[in-house]
mmCIF file of C-alpha atoms and ligand atoms in Angstrom:
data_model
loop_
_atom_site.group_PDB
_atom_site.id
_atom_site.type_symbol
_atom_site.label_atom_id
_atom_site.label_comp_id
_atom_site.label_asym_id
_atom_site.label_seq_id
_atom_site.Cartn_x
_atom_site.Cartn_y
_atom_site.Cartn_z
ATOM 1 C CA MET A 1 -24.002 -38.429 -3.975
ATOM 2 C CA LYS A 2 -22.499 -40.411 -1.127
ATOM 3 C CA LYS A 3 -22.017 -38.185 1.902
ATOM 4 C CA PHE A 4 -18.448 -37.374 2.797
ATOM 5 C CA ALA A 5 -17.550 -37.510 6.506
ATOM 6 C CA PRO A 6 -14.500 -35.269 6.967
ATOM 7 C CA ALA A 7 -14.296 -35.447 10.769
ATOM 8 C CA ASN A 8 -14.204 -39.264 10.601
ATOM 9 C CA GLN A 9 -11.387 -39.011 8.106
ATOM 10 C CA ILE A 10 -9.359 -37.026 10.642
ATOM 11 C CA GLN A 11 -10.382 -39.264 13.563
ATOM 12 C CA ASP A 12 -9.326 -42.421 11.721
ATOM 13 C CA LEU A 13 -5.713 -41.371 11.355
ATOM 14 C CA GLN A 14 -3.418 -42.952 13.906
ATOM 15 C CA TYR A 15 -0.173 -41.391 15.070
ATOM 16 C CA PHE A 16 2.440 -42.421 17.579
ATOM 17 C CA GLY A 17 5.391 -40.447 18.852
ATOM 18 C CA GLU A 18 8.958 -41.687 18.819
ATOM 19 C CA PHE A 19 8.590 -43.236 22.303
ATOM 20 C CA GLY A 20 5.036 -44.432 21.918
ATOM 21 C CA GLY A 21 3.584 -41.021 22.768
ATOM 22 C CA VAL A 22 -0.019 -40.407 21.759
ATOM 23 C CA ASN A 23 1.085 -37.356 19.810
ATOM 24 C CA PRO A 24 3.660 -37.575 17.061
ATOM 25 C CA SER A 25 7.123 -36.358 18.022
ATOM 26 C CA ILE A 26 8.002 -32.864 16.856
ATOM 27 C CA SER A 27 10.844 -32.700 14.366
ATOM 28 C CA ASP A 28 12.776 -29.890 15.983
ATOM 29 C CA SER A 29 15.321 -29.551 13.180
ATOM 30 C CA SER A 30 15.777 -27.375 10.144
ATOM 31 C CA THR A 31 18.097 -29.832 8.430
ATOM 32 C CA TYR A 32 18.538 -33.611 8.297
ATOM 33 C CA THR A 33 21.517 -35.923 8.056
ATOM 34 C CA PHE A 34 22.056 -38.573 5.393
ATOM 35 C CA LEU A 35 23.941 -41.809 5.895
ATOM 36 C CA SER A 36 25.153 -41.680 2.330
ATOM 37 C CA ALA A 37 25.896 -38.798 -0.019
ATOM 38 C CA LYS A 38 24.074 -40.634 -2.811
ATOM 39 C CA THR A 39 20.778 -40.531 -0.843
ATOM 40 C CA MET A 40 21.196 -36.782 -0.395
ATOM 41 C CA PHE A 41 21.541 -36.384 -4.169
ATOM 42 C CA ASP A 42 18.490 -38.612 -4.782
ATOM 43 C CA THR A 43 16.451 -36.583 -2.297
ATOM 44 C CA PHE A 44 17.292 -33.367 -4.162
ATOM 45 C CA GLU A 45 16.113 -35.074 -7.325
ATOM 46 C CA GLY A 46 12.865 -35.974 -5.562
ATOM 47 C CA ASN A 47 13.615 -39.719 -5.662
ATOM 48 C CA ALA A 48 14.096 -40.676 -2.035
ATOM 49 C CA ASP A 49 10.728 -41.231 -0.424
ATOM 50 C CA GLY A 50 10.762 -40.962 3.349
ATOM 51 C CA CYS A 51 13.973 -38.945 3.465
ATOM 52 C CA TYR A 52 13.975 -35.419 4.799
ATOM 53 C CA LEU A 53 16.238 -32.759 3.440
ATOM 54 C CA TYR A 54 15.592 -29.322 4.832
ATOM 55 C CA SER A 55 12.520 -28.004 6.613
ATOM 56 C CA ARG A 56 11.660 -25.382 3.990
ATOM 57 C CA HIS A 57 11.026 -28.378 1.717
ATOM 58 C CA THR A 58 9.061 -30.276 4.349
ATOM 59 C CA SER A 59 9.448 -31.912 7.749
ATOM 60 C CA PRO A 60 7.883 -34.915 9.499
ATOM 61 C CA SER A 61 5.668 -32.608 11.598
ATOM 62 C CA ASN A 62 4.499 -30.729 8.508
ATOM 63 C CA LEU A 63 3.736 -33.995 6.761
ATOM 64 C CA TYR A 64 1.595 -35.188 9.692
ATOM 65 C CA LEU A 65 -0.457 -32.010 9.583
ATOM 66 C CA GLY A 66 -0.661 -32.123 5.787
ATOM 67 C CA GLU A 67 -1.858 -35.720 5.942
ATOM 68 C CA ALA A 68 -4.645 -34.805 8.366
ATOM 69 C CA LEU A 69 -5.775 -31.842 6.262
ATOM 70 C CA ALA A 70 -5.708 -33.928 3.087
ATOM 71 C CA ALA A 71 -7.856 -36.516 4.888
ATOM 72 C CA MET A 72 -10.257 -33.761 5.920
ATOM 73 C CA GLU A 73 -10.571 -32.451 2.363
ATOM 74 C CA GLY A 74 -10.492 -35.875 0.700
ATOM 75 C CA THR A 75 -7.485 -35.089 -1.493
ATOM 76 C CA GLU A 76 -4.515 -37.359 -2.129
ATOM 77 C CA THR A 77 -2.159 -35.181 -0.139
ATOM 78 C CA ALA A 78 -1.392 -31.624 0.980
ATOM 79 C CA ASN A 79 1.399 -29.149 1.622
ATOM 80 C CA VAL A 80 1.255 -26.805 4.585
ATOM 81 C CA ALA A 81 2.510 -23.215 4.419
ATOM 82 C CA GLY A 82 3.448 -20.491 6.882
ATOM 83 C CA THR A 83 0.294 -18.478 6.115
ATOM 84 C CA GLY A 84 -2.888 -18.726 4.075
ATOM 85 C CA MET A 85 -1.464 -16.260 1.566
ATOM 86 C CA GLY A 86 1.689 -18.403 1.384
ATOM 87 C CA ALA A 87 -0.492 -21.301 0.229
ATOM 88 C CA ILE A 88 -2.718 -19.293 -2.119
ATOM 89 C CA THR A 89 0.038 -17.363 -3.893
ATOM 90 C CA ALA A 90 2.158 -20.498 -4.346
ATOM 91 C CA ALA A 91 -0.737 -22.505 -5.806
ATOM 92 C CA ILE A 92 -1.589 -19.724 -8.261
ATOM 93 C CA LEU A 93 1.999 -19.071 -9.320
ATOM 94 C CA GLN A 94 2.635 -22.775 -9.810
ATOM 95 C CA LEU A 95 -0.165 -22.888 -12.373
ATOM 96 C CA CYS A 96 0.083 -19.500 -14.106
ATOM 97 C CA LYS A 97 2.982 -18.134 -16.119
ATOM 98 C CA ALA A 98 3.455 -14.891 -18.091
ATOM 99 C CA GLY A 99 0.645 -14.452 -20.613
ATOM 100 C CA ASP A 100 -1.846 -16.577 -18.656
ATOM 101 C CA HIS A 101 -5.289 -15.461 -17.533
ATOM 102 C CA ILE A 102 -7.303 -16.087 -14.374
ATOM 103 C CA ILE A 103 -11.019 -15.830 -13.735
ATOM 104 C CA SER A 104 -11.679 -14.948 -10.124
ATOM 105 C CA SER A 105 -14.717 -14.291 -8.040
ATOM 106 C CA ARG A 106 -14.919 -10.565 -7.391
ATOM 107 C CA THR A 107 -15.776 -11.105 -3.752
ATOM 108 C CA ILE A 108 -12.732 -12.663 -2.178
ATOM 109 C CA TYR A 109 -10.435 -11.882 0.745
ATOM 110 C CA GLY A 110 -8.817 -8.442 0.213
ATOM 111 C CA GLY A 111 -5.256 -9.812 0.271
ATOM 112 C CA THR A 112 -5.978 -12.333 -2.476
ATOM 113 C CA TYR A 113 -7.788 -9.632 -4.436
ATOM 114 C CA ALA A 114 -4.776 -7.311 -4.137
ATOM 115 C CA PHE A 115 -2.446 -10.117 -5.217
ATOM 116 C CA LEU A 116 -4.468 -10.775 -8.373
ATOM 117 C CA LYS A 117 -5.256 -7.126 -9.078
ATOM 118 C CA ASN A 118 -1.900 -5.464 -8.345
ATOM 119 C CA PHE A 119 0.832 -8.055 -8.054
ATOM 120 C CA THR A 120 0.351 -10.738 -10.702
ATOM 121 C CA PRO A 121 -0.157 -8.196 -13.564
ATOM 122 C CA GLN A 122 3.518 -7.275 -12.995
ATOM 123 C CA LEU A 123 4.273 -10.860 -14.054
ATOM 124 C CA ASN A 124 1.950 -10.462 -17.047
ATOM 125 C CA ILE A 125 -0.709 -12.661 -15.475
ATOM 126 C CA THR A 126 -4.097 -10.988 -15.794
ATOM 127 C CA THR A 127 -7.357 -11.570 -13.920
ATOM 128 C CA ASP A 128 -10.978 -10.899 -14.717
ATOM 129 C CA PHE A 129 -13.104 -10.497 -11.598
ATOM 130 C CA VAL A 130 -16.636 -11.777 -12.132
ATOM 131 C CA ASP A 131 -19.841 -12.536 -10.268
ATOM 132 C CA ILE A 132 -19.008 -16.143 -9.429
ATOM 133 C CA THR A 133 -22.624 -16.997 -8.664
ATOM 134 C CA LYS A 134 -23.456 -16.654 -12.391
ATOM 135 C CA LEU A 135 -22.053 -19.613 -14.294
ATOM 136 C CA ASP A 136 -22.867 -18.068 -17.687
ATOM 137 C CA VAL A 137 -20.851 -14.967 -16.763
ATOM 138 C CA VAL A 138 -17.936 -17.149 -15.652
ATOM 139 C CA GLU A 139 -18.025 -19.154 -18.884
ATOM 140 C CA ALA A 140 -18.226 -16.008 -21.038
ATOM 141 C CA ALA A 141 -15.032 -14.700 -19.408
ATOM 142 C CA ILE A 142 -12.972 -17.750 -20.426
ATOM 143 C CA THR A 143 -10.298 -17.006 -23.056
ATOM 144 C CA PRO A 144 -7.733 -19.300 -24.726
ATOM 145 C CA GLU A 145 -5.208 -18.003 -22.156
ATOM 146 C CA THR A 146 -7.342 -18.840 -19.100
ATOM 147 C CA LYS A 147 -5.699 -21.352 -16.771
ATOM 148 C CA ILE A 148 -7.687 -21.213 -13.560
ATOM 149 C CA ILE A 149 -11.018 -20.377 -12.012
ATOM 150 C CA TYR A 150 -10.556 -19.039 -8.485
ATOM 151 C CA CYS A 151 -13.158 -18.625 -5.757
ATOM 152 C CA GLU A 152 -13.946 -18.983 -2.073
ATOM 153 C CA SER A 153 -16.641 -21.533 -1.121
ATOM 154 C CA VAL A 154 -18.216 -18.862 1.081
ATOM 155 C CA SER A 155 -16.770 -15.483 0.217
ATOM 156 C CA ASN A 156 -15.067 -12.968 2.442
ATOM 157 C CA PRO A 157 -16.780 -10.726 3.448
ATOM 158 C CA LEU A 158 -20.080 -10.913 1.549
ATOM 159 C CA LEU A 159 -20.731 -14.611 2.233
ATOM 160 C CA GLU A 160 -21.616 -15.365 -1.372
ATOM 161 C CA VAL A 161 -21.857 -19.090 -1.970
ATOM 162 C CA ALA A 162 -20.029 -20.566 -4.980
ATOM 163 C CA ASP A 163 -21.635 -23.378 -6.968
ATOM 164 C CA ILE A 164 -18.579 -25.615 -6.790
ATOM 165 C CA GLU A 165 -20.091 -28.480 -8.800
ATOM 166 C CA GLY A 166 -21.157 -26.097 -11.576
ATOM 167 C CA LEU A 167 -17.767 -24.392 -11.626
ATOM 168 C CA ALA A 168 -15.997 -27.763 -11.639
ATOM 169 C CA GLN A 169 -17.980 -28.816 -14.697
ATOM 170 C CA LEU A 170 -16.997 -25.588 -16.459
ATOM 171 C CA ALA A 171 -13.373 -26.069 -15.497
ATOM 172 C CA LYS A 172 -13.390 -29.616 -16.825
ATOM 173 C CA LYS A 173 -15.088 -28.611 -20.072
ATOM 174 C CA HIS A 174 -12.477 -25.917 -20.773
ATOM 175 C CA ASN A 175 -9.499 -27.791 -19.361
ATOM 176 C CA LEU A 176 -8.950 -25.338 -16.488
ATOM 177 C CA LYS A 177 -8.131 -25.886 -12.835
ATOM 178 C CA LEU A 178 -10.688 -24.941 -10.193
ATOM 179 C CA LEU A 179 -9.028 -23.492 -7.073
ATOM 180 C CA VAL A 180 -11.207 -23.045 -4.003
ATOM 181 C CA ASP A 181 -10.305 -21.220 -0.789
ATOM 182 C CA ASN A 182 -12.337 -23.050 1.866
ATOM 183 C CA THR A 183 -11.239 -20.954 4.851
ATOM 184 C CA PHE A 184 -14.792 -19.907 5.852
ATOM 185 C CA SER A 185 -16.300 -23.386 5.698
ATOM 186 C CA PRO A 186 -13.952 -26.149 6.884
ATOM 187 C CA LEU A 187 -15.752 -29.509 7.365
ATOM 188 C CA THR A 188 -19.037 -27.898 6.282
ATOM 189 C CA ILE A 189 -18.160 -27.828 2.604
ATOM 190 C CA SER A 190 -15.797 -30.318 0.966
ATOM 191 C CA PRO A 191 -14.820 -28.659 -2.336
ATOM 192 C CA ALA A 192 -12.641 -31.501 -3.653
ATOM 193 C CA HIS A 193 -15.526 -33.880 -3.152
ATOM 194 C CA LEU A 194 -17.647 -31.511 -5.249
ATOM 195 C CA GLY A 195 -15.076 -31.435 -8.066
ATOM 196 C CA ALA A 196 -12.514 -28.739 -7.163
ATOM 197 C CA ASP A 197 -8.952 -29.539 -8.234
ATOM 198 C CA ILE A 198 -7.155 -27.661 -5.481
ATOM 199 C CA VAL A 199 -8.448 -26.620 -2.053
ATOM 200 C CA MET A 200 -6.688 -24.050 0.095
ATOM 201 C CA HIS A 201 -7.137 -22.779 3.628
ATOM 202 C CA SER A 202 -5.854 -20.112 5.877
ATOM 203 C CA LEU A 203 -5.234 -22.301 8.941
ATOM 204 C CA THR A 204 -4.963 -19.048 10.896
ATOM 205 C CA LYS A 205 -8.756 -19.066 11.204
ATOM 206 C CA PHE A 206 -11.222 -21.818 12.230
ATOM 207 C CA ILE A 207 -8.873 -24.745 11.690
ATOM 208 C CA ASN A 208 -6.359 -23.649 14.306
ATOM 209 C CA GLY A 209 -9.034 -21.759 16.204
ATOM 210 C CA SER A 210 -6.861 -20.081 18.845
ATOM 211 C CA SER A 211 -5.735 -16.924 17.022
ATOM 212 C CA ASP A 212 -2.203 -17.713 18.168
ATOM 213 C CA THR A 213 -0.548 -18.571 14.875
ATOM 214 C CA MET A 214 -0.581 -18.164 11.115
ATOM 215 C CA GLY A 215 -0.793 -21.103 8.740
ATOM 216 C CA GLY A 216 -1.966 -22.230 5.344
ATOM 217 C CA VAL A 217 -2.418 -25.372 3.280
ATOM 218 C CA ILE A 218 -2.771 -26.512 -0.312
ATOM 219 C CA CYS A 219 -4.739 -29.774 -0.612
ATOM 220 C CA ALA A 220 -4.393 -31.445 -4.013
ATOM 221 C CA ASN A 221 -3.213 -34.533 -5.824
ATOM 222 C CA GLN A 222 0.286 -35.938 -5.351
ATOM 223 C CA GLU A 223 1.475 -34.638 -8.709
ATOM 224 C CA PHE A 224 0.604 -31.035 -7.879
ATOM 225 C CA ILE A 225 2.019 -31.191 -4.357
ATOM 226 C CA ASP A 226 5.249 -32.699 -5.700
ATOM 227 C CA ALA A 227 5.360 -29.816 -8.198
ATOM 228 C CA VAL A 228 4.943 -27.038 -5.571
ATOM 229 C CA ARG A 229 7.661 -28.676 -3.444
ATOM 230 C CA ASN A 230 10.084 -29.262 -6.300
ATOM 231 C CA VAL A 231 13.531 -27.906 -5.438
ATOM 232 C CA ASN A 232 14.081 -26.603 -8.984
ATOM 233 C CA ASP A 233 10.810 -24.860 -9.832
ATOM 234 C CA GLY A 234 8.316 -25.417 -7.006
ATOM 235 C CA ALA A 235 6.536 -22.228 -5.901
ATOM 236 C CA SER A 236 6.164 -23.314 -2.251
ATOM 237 C CA MET A 237 9.789 -24.442 -1.995
ATOM 238 C CA LEU A 238 11.243 -21.398 -3.757
ATOM 239 C CA LEU A 239 9.004 -18.603 -2.474
ATOM 240 C CA GLY A 240 9.658 -19.968 0.983
ATOM 241 C CA ALA A 241 6.452 -19.404 2.971
ATOM 242 C CA SER A 242 7.066 -22.633 4.876
ATOM 243 C CA MET A 243 5.565 -23.564 8.211
ATOM 244 C CA ASP A 244 7.666 -24.209 11.288
ATOM 245 C CA SER A 245 7.441 -27.747 12.695
ATOM 246 C CA MET A 246 6.486 -26.558 16.187
ATOM 247 C CA ARG A 247 3.467 -24.775 14.739
ATOM 248 C CA ALA A 248 2.518 -27.723 12.574
ATOM 249 C CA ALA A 249 2.408 -29.866 15.732
ATOM 250 C CA SER A 250 0.250 -27.371 17.629
ATOM 251 C CA ILE A 251 -2.184 -26.883 14.738
ATOM 252 C CA LEU A 252 -2.568 -30.657 14.388
ATOM 253 C CA LYS A 253 -3.628 -30.841 18.037
ATOM 254 C CA ASN A 254 -6.198 -28.082 17.569
ATOM 255 C CA LEU A 255 -7.528 -29.682 14.375
ATOM 256 C CA ARG A 256 -8.838 -32.581 16.457
ATOM 257 C CA THR A 257 -11.515 -30.422 18.057
ATOM 258 C CA LEU A 258 -12.518 -28.621 14.865
ATOM 259 C CA HIS A 259 -15.751 -30.613 14.439
ATOM 260 C CA ILE A 260 -16.956 -29.695 17.927
ATOM 261 C CA ARG A 261 -16.007 -26.067 17.473
ATOM 262 C CA MET A 262 -17.615 -25.750 14.031
ATOM 263 C CA LYS A 263 -20.900 -27.116 15.342
ATOM 264 C CA GLN A 264 -20.901 -24.562 18.163
ATOM 265 C CA HIS A 265 -19.855 -21.660 15.907
ATOM 266 C CA SER A 266 -22.676 -22.609 13.518
ATOM 267 C CA LYS A 267 -25.272 -23.074 16.236
ATOM 268 C CA ASN A 268 -24.469 -19.678 17.769
ATOM 269 C CA ALA A 269 -24.320 -17.893 14.403
ATOM 270 C CA MET A 270 -27.668 -19.378 13.359
ATOM 271 C CA PHE A 271 -29.251 -18.266 16.628
ATOM 272 C CA LEU A 272 -28.000 -14.696 16.279
ATOM 273 C CA ALA A 273 -28.748 -14.454 12.536
ATOM 274 C CA GLU A 274 -32.365 -15.494 13.101
ATOM 275 C CA ARG A 275 -32.794 -12.999 15.945
ATOM 276 C CA PHE A 276 -31.060 -10.130 14.120
ATOM 277 C CA GLU A 277 -33.175 -10.701 11.017
ATOM 278 C CA ALA A 278 -36.375 -10.886 13.078
ATOM 279 C CA ASP A 279 -35.373 -7.608 14.745
ATOM 280 C CA GLY A 280 -35.310 -5.972 11.320
ATOM 281 C CA LEU A 281 -31.536 -5.800 10.855
ATOM 282 C CA LYS A 282 -30.202 -6.391 7.343
ATOM 283 C CA THR A 283 -28.609 -9.751 8.053
ATOM 284 C CA VAL A 284 -26.650 -12.020 5.738
ATOM 285 C CA TYR A 285 -26.084 -15.623 6.824
ATOM 286 C CA PRO A 286 -26.088 -18.673 4.540
ATOM 287 C CA GLY A 287 -28.332 -20.485 7.023
ATOM 288 C CA LEU A 288 -31.183 -18.005 6.537
ATOM 289 C CA PRO A 289 -33.720 -18.879 3.839
ATOM 290 C CA SER A 290 -33.453 -15.218 2.742
ATOM 291 C CA HIS A 291 -29.810 -15.784 1.666
ATOM 292 C CA PRO A 292 -29.624 -16.129 -2.154
ATOM 293 C CA GLY A 293 -27.191 -19.055 -1.783
ATOM 294 C CA HIS A 294 -29.146 -20.853 0.967
ATOM 295 C CA GLU A 295 -30.497 -23.727 -1.148
ATOM 296 C CA LEU A 296 -27.163 -24.162 -2.921
ATOM 297 C CA PHE A 297 -25.342 -24.274 0.430
ATOM 298 C CA LYS A 298 -27.813 -26.905 1.652
ATOM 299 C CA ARG A 299 -27.137 -29.043 -1.416
ATOM 300 C CA MET A 300 -23.363 -28.870 -0.930
ATOM 301 C CA MET A 301 -23.017 -29.012 2.851
ATOM 302 C CA ASN A 302 -22.015 -31.795 5.191
ATOM 303 C CA GLU A 303 -25.113 -31.183 7.242
ATOM 304 C CA GLU A 304 -24.006 -31.847 10.788
ATOM 305 C CA TYR A 305 -21.617 -28.856 10.859
ATOM 306 C CA GLY A 306 -24.269 -26.242 10.123
ATOM 307 C CA PHE A 307 -23.901 -23.085 8.062
ATOM 308 C CA GLY A 308 -20.700 -21.792 9.612
ATOM 309 C CA GLY A 309 -19.730 -19.088 12.049
ATOM 310 C CA MET A 310 -19.692 -16.026 9.772
ATOM 311 C CA LEU A 311 -22.492 -13.505 9.427
ATOM 312 C CA THR A 312 -22.832 -9.871 8.454
ATOM 313 C CA ILE A 313 -25.225 -7.084 9.369
ATOM 314 C CA ASP A 314 -25.507 -3.699 7.701
ATOM 315 C CA VAL A 315 -26.038 -0.833 10.116
ATOM 316 C CA GLY A 316 -26.177 1.915 7.494
ATOM 317 C CA SER A 317 -22.943 3.841 7.981
ATOM 318 C CA LEU A 318 -19.335 3.362 9.032
ATOM 319 C CA GLU A 319 -19.854 5.756 11.966
ATOM 320 C CA LYS A 320 -22.683 3.605 13.345
ATOM 321 C CA ALA A 321 -20.704 0.444 12.695
ATOM 322 C CA ASN A 322 -17.706 1.810 14.607
ATOM 323 C CA GLU A 323 -19.857 3.059 17.475
ATOM 324 C CA LEU A 324 -21.565 -0.321 17.814
ATOM 325 C CA MET A 325 -18.349 -2.335 17.600
ATOM 326 C CA GLU A 326 -16.629 -0.166 20.213
ATOM 327 C CA LEU A 327 -19.574 -0.545 22.573
ATOM 328 C CA MET A 328 -19.787 -4.313 22.077
ATOM 329 C CA GLN A 329 -16.085 -4.576 22.844
ATOM 330 C CA GLU A 330 -16.463 -2.398 25.938
ATOM 331 C CA ARG A 331 -19.206 -4.774 27.155
ATOM 332 C CA ASN A 332 -16.907 -7.740 26.461
ATOM 333 C CA LEU A 333 -19.159 -9.309 23.812
ATOM 334 C CA GLY A 334 -16.233 -9.812 21.493
ATOM 335 C CA TYR A 335 -13.207 -8.049 20.093
ATOM 336 C CA LEU A 336 -12.947 -5.377 17.445
ATOM 337 C CA ALA A 337 -10.411 -7.319 15.418
ATOM 338 C CA VAL A 338 -9.918 -8.749 11.960
ATOM 339 C CA SER A 339 -9.551 -12.515 11.460
ATOM 340 C CA LEU A 340 -12.008 -15.220 12.389
ATOM 341 C CA GLY A 341 -12.538 -18.578 14.016
ATOM 342 C CA PHE A 342 -11.680 -17.553 17.599
ATOM 343 C CA TYR A 343 -13.504 -18.690 20.772
ATOM 344 C CA LYS A 344 -14.528 -15.070 21.285
ATOM 345 C CA THR A 345 -16.673 -13.264 18.731
ATOM 346 C CA LEU A 346 -14.610 -11.015 16.446
ATOM 347 C CA PHE A 347 -16.077 -8.120 14.484
ATOM 348 C CA SER A 348 -14.768 -5.612 11.987
ATOM 349 C CA ALA A 349 -16.018 -3.332 9.226
ATOM 350 C CA PRO A 350 -14.510 -4.975 6.129
ATOM 351 C CA GLY A 351 -14.796 -1.887 3.899
ATOM 352 C CA SER A 352 -12.195 -0.126 6.015
ATOM 353 C CA SER A 353 -10.164 -3.181 7.070
ATOM 354 C CA THR A 354 -9.835 -6.631 5.474
ATOM 355 C CA SER A 355 -11.268 -5.487 2.134
ATOM 356 C CA SER A 356 -9.723 -1.991 2.107
ATOM 357 C CA GLU A 357 -7.420 -3.164 -0.724
ATOM 358 C CA ILE A 358 -10.522 -3.125 -2.929
ATOM 359 C CA PRO A 359 -11.113 0.377 -4.402
ATOM 360 C CA GLU A 360 -14.250 2.149 -3.154
ATOM 361 C CA ASP A 361 -16.077 2.112 -6.496
ATOM 362 C CA GLU A 362 -15.508 -1.633 -6.815
ATOM 363 C CA GLN A 363 -16.658 -2.166 -3.236
ATOM 364 C CA ALA A 364 -19.879 -0.370 -4.121
ATOM 365 C CA GLU A 365 -20.325 -2.453 -7.285
ATOM 366 C CA MET A 366 -20.016 -5.738 -5.400
ATOM 367 C CA GLY A 367 -22.406 -4.585 -2.676
ATOM 368 C CA LEU A 368 -19.816 -4.031 0.035
ATOM 369 C CA SER A 369 -21.297 -1.082 1.887
ATOM 370 C CA ASP A 370 -19.723 1.181 4.512
ATOM 371 C CA GLY A 371 -22.019 0.088 7.301
ATOM 372 C CA LEU A 372 -21.309 -3.620 6.910
ATOM 373 C CA ILE A 373 -20.065 -5.406 10.034
ATOM 374 C CA ARG A 374 -18.582 -8.870 9.624
ATOM 375 C CA PHE A 375 -18.968 -11.126 12.645
ATOM 376 C CA SER A 376 -17.050 -14.295 13.348
ATOM 377 C CA ILE A 377 -19.323 -15.723 16.008
ATOM 378 C CA GLY A 378 -17.556 -17.268 18.984
ATOM 379 C CA LEU A 379 -18.111 -20.371 21.042
ATOM 380 C CA ASP A 380 -20.258 -18.630 23.717
ATOM 381 C CA ASN A 381 -21.945 -21.156 25.944
ATOM 382 C CA ASP A 382 -24.982 -18.944 26.549
ATOM 383 C CA ILE A 383 -25.732 -17.339 23.212
ATOM 384 C CA GLU A 384 -29.124 -16.110 24.366
ATOM 385 C CA ARG A 385 -27.412 -13.918 26.978
ATOM 386 C CA THR A 386 -24.985 -12.684 24.312
ATOM 387 C CA TYR A 387 -27.903 -11.805 22.058
ATOM 388 C CA GLU A 388 -29.688 -9.841 24.766
ATOM 389 C CA LEU A 389 -26.519 -7.885 25.542
ATOM 390 C CA MET A 390 -25.815 -7.228 21.843
ATOM 391 C CA LYS A 391 -29.375 -6.064 21.345
ATOM 392 C CA GLN A 392 -28.956 -3.660 24.242
ATOM 393 C CA CYS A 393 -25.851 -2.197 22.545
ATOM 394 C CA MET A 394 -27.742 -1.889 19.251
ATOM 395 C CA MET A 395 -30.556 0.012 20.946
ATOM 396 C CA GLU A 396 -28.101 2.311 22.719
ATOM 397 C CA VAL A 397 -26.343 3.338 19.500
ATOM 398 C CA GLY A 398 -29.660 3.617 17.663
ATOM 399 C CA VAL A 399 -28.939 0.823 15.190
ATOM 400 C CA LEU A 400 -32.085 -1.112 15.908
ATOM 401 C CA GLU A 401 -34.360 1.880 15.360
ATOM 402 C CA ALA A 402 -32.517 2.574 12.122
ATOM 403 C CA ALA A 403 -33.024 -1.018 11.081
ATOM 404 C CA MET A 404 -36.742 -0.872 11.817
ATOM 405 C CA ALA A 405 -37.062 2.018 9.371
ATOM 406 C CA TYR A 406 -35.698 0.038 6.365
HETATM 407 N N1 PLP B 1 -8.416 -16.545 2.672
HETATM 408 C C1 PLP B 1 -9.378 -15.984 3.399
HETATM 409 C C2 PLP B 1 -10.818 -16.272 3.061
HETATM 410 C C3 PLP B 1 -9.057 -15.125 4.445
HETATM 411 O O1 PLP B 1 -10.036 -14.552 5.170
HETATM 412 C C4 PLP B 1 -7.684 -14.863 4.723
HETATM 413 C C5 PLP B 1 -7.270 -13.944 5.813
HETATM 414 O O2 PLP B 1 -8.046 -13.185 6.328
HETATM 415 C C6 PLP B 1 -6.722 -15.473 3.926
HETATM 416 C C7 PLP B 1 -7.119 -16.319 2.926
HETATM 417 C C8 PLP B 1 -5.255 -15.219 4.151
HETATM 418 O O3 PLP B 1 -4.786 -16.009 5.175
HETATM 419 P P1 PLP B 1 -3.522 -15.609 6.094
HETATM 420 O O4 PLP B 1 -3.881 -14.338 6.790
HETATM 421 O O5 PLP B 1 -3.342 -16.794 6.974
HETATM 422 O O6 PLP B 1 -2.367 -15.410 5.164
#
């Protein structure tokens, strides 16, 4: 397969501001004037290309950002949203109506899991949660009512790797849509290029990279994006999780350094994962040959960006995990915080935070243990120093001895 070069796609876009500025001008307006009443009517009907109506629908700044993200994912176009969940919920609700069925990976972000488990059943949309790494299990779960297969390229928090090409073939065979949340692996994995129909991101994470805003995006074909924006029945337009133009402009500026940041996140994560594993810690990182999805990841990846910035270690118990995280924060090795993709390392225990929406018995079934710590590795310039200091913390709380005894 011809290699896809997502960073070039972003680089090759050219923007000018209103006065020749090197950044596009920000559309600092919630509403737009029309020279004729007829054009306003046509715009409502979706027939006036290039005319803006109201910023919940879209705005020039949001279109610029959407265009760049669509270029990155290799889709026809994209629609940005106020948050990742704003993008995910709109995409799902646009495709599924009462009586429909969804097949979802069982290891996904806790908010998405809660939406599919608790919220959509109230609309009579049901979901079966399956082990997405087993294509035969996914296929067996398909019913005549199934409309979509949903997964994350690299799952939160267990870092399971989805076989996007295999899932895309299944989706095609059964006339379903494959929706992929690519939040953990921007640039590294290009799901649309591998056959996914719709690719979503929480821009809040790596793509923006500054932990200063929320954002989301749906990347898809023009027909689907027109549908989610439709003033009469579009889920993005009517549910209203729209992005503000000021934020769209700032995220676009940060997007331009994503390739440099991803390489550094990946380099640092690989370094730490190798050391942690060698020290005897139970380490999960897609870049380690011991990861069950390692070969699959290698087949799918755009090599130069590495295996991403996310890794987990299991320190045996929540008490140990908390003790270690508090000490690492005290020593300024990162922050005890949810979210990911920051310049500083972030760590949290997903069982009691980002995945706490998942009931305990189901957490156990999917292998999400109490002592799991999820790391979003930062952009540290001297990762060897970071490792030495982290190791010191691990020795002090007795995690390394515990690991040796496995
Ligand atoms: N998808 C993944 C994989 C996430 O980790 C998150 C948030 O943690 C989301 C989606 C939701 O994004 P947001 O918090 O921007 O709504």
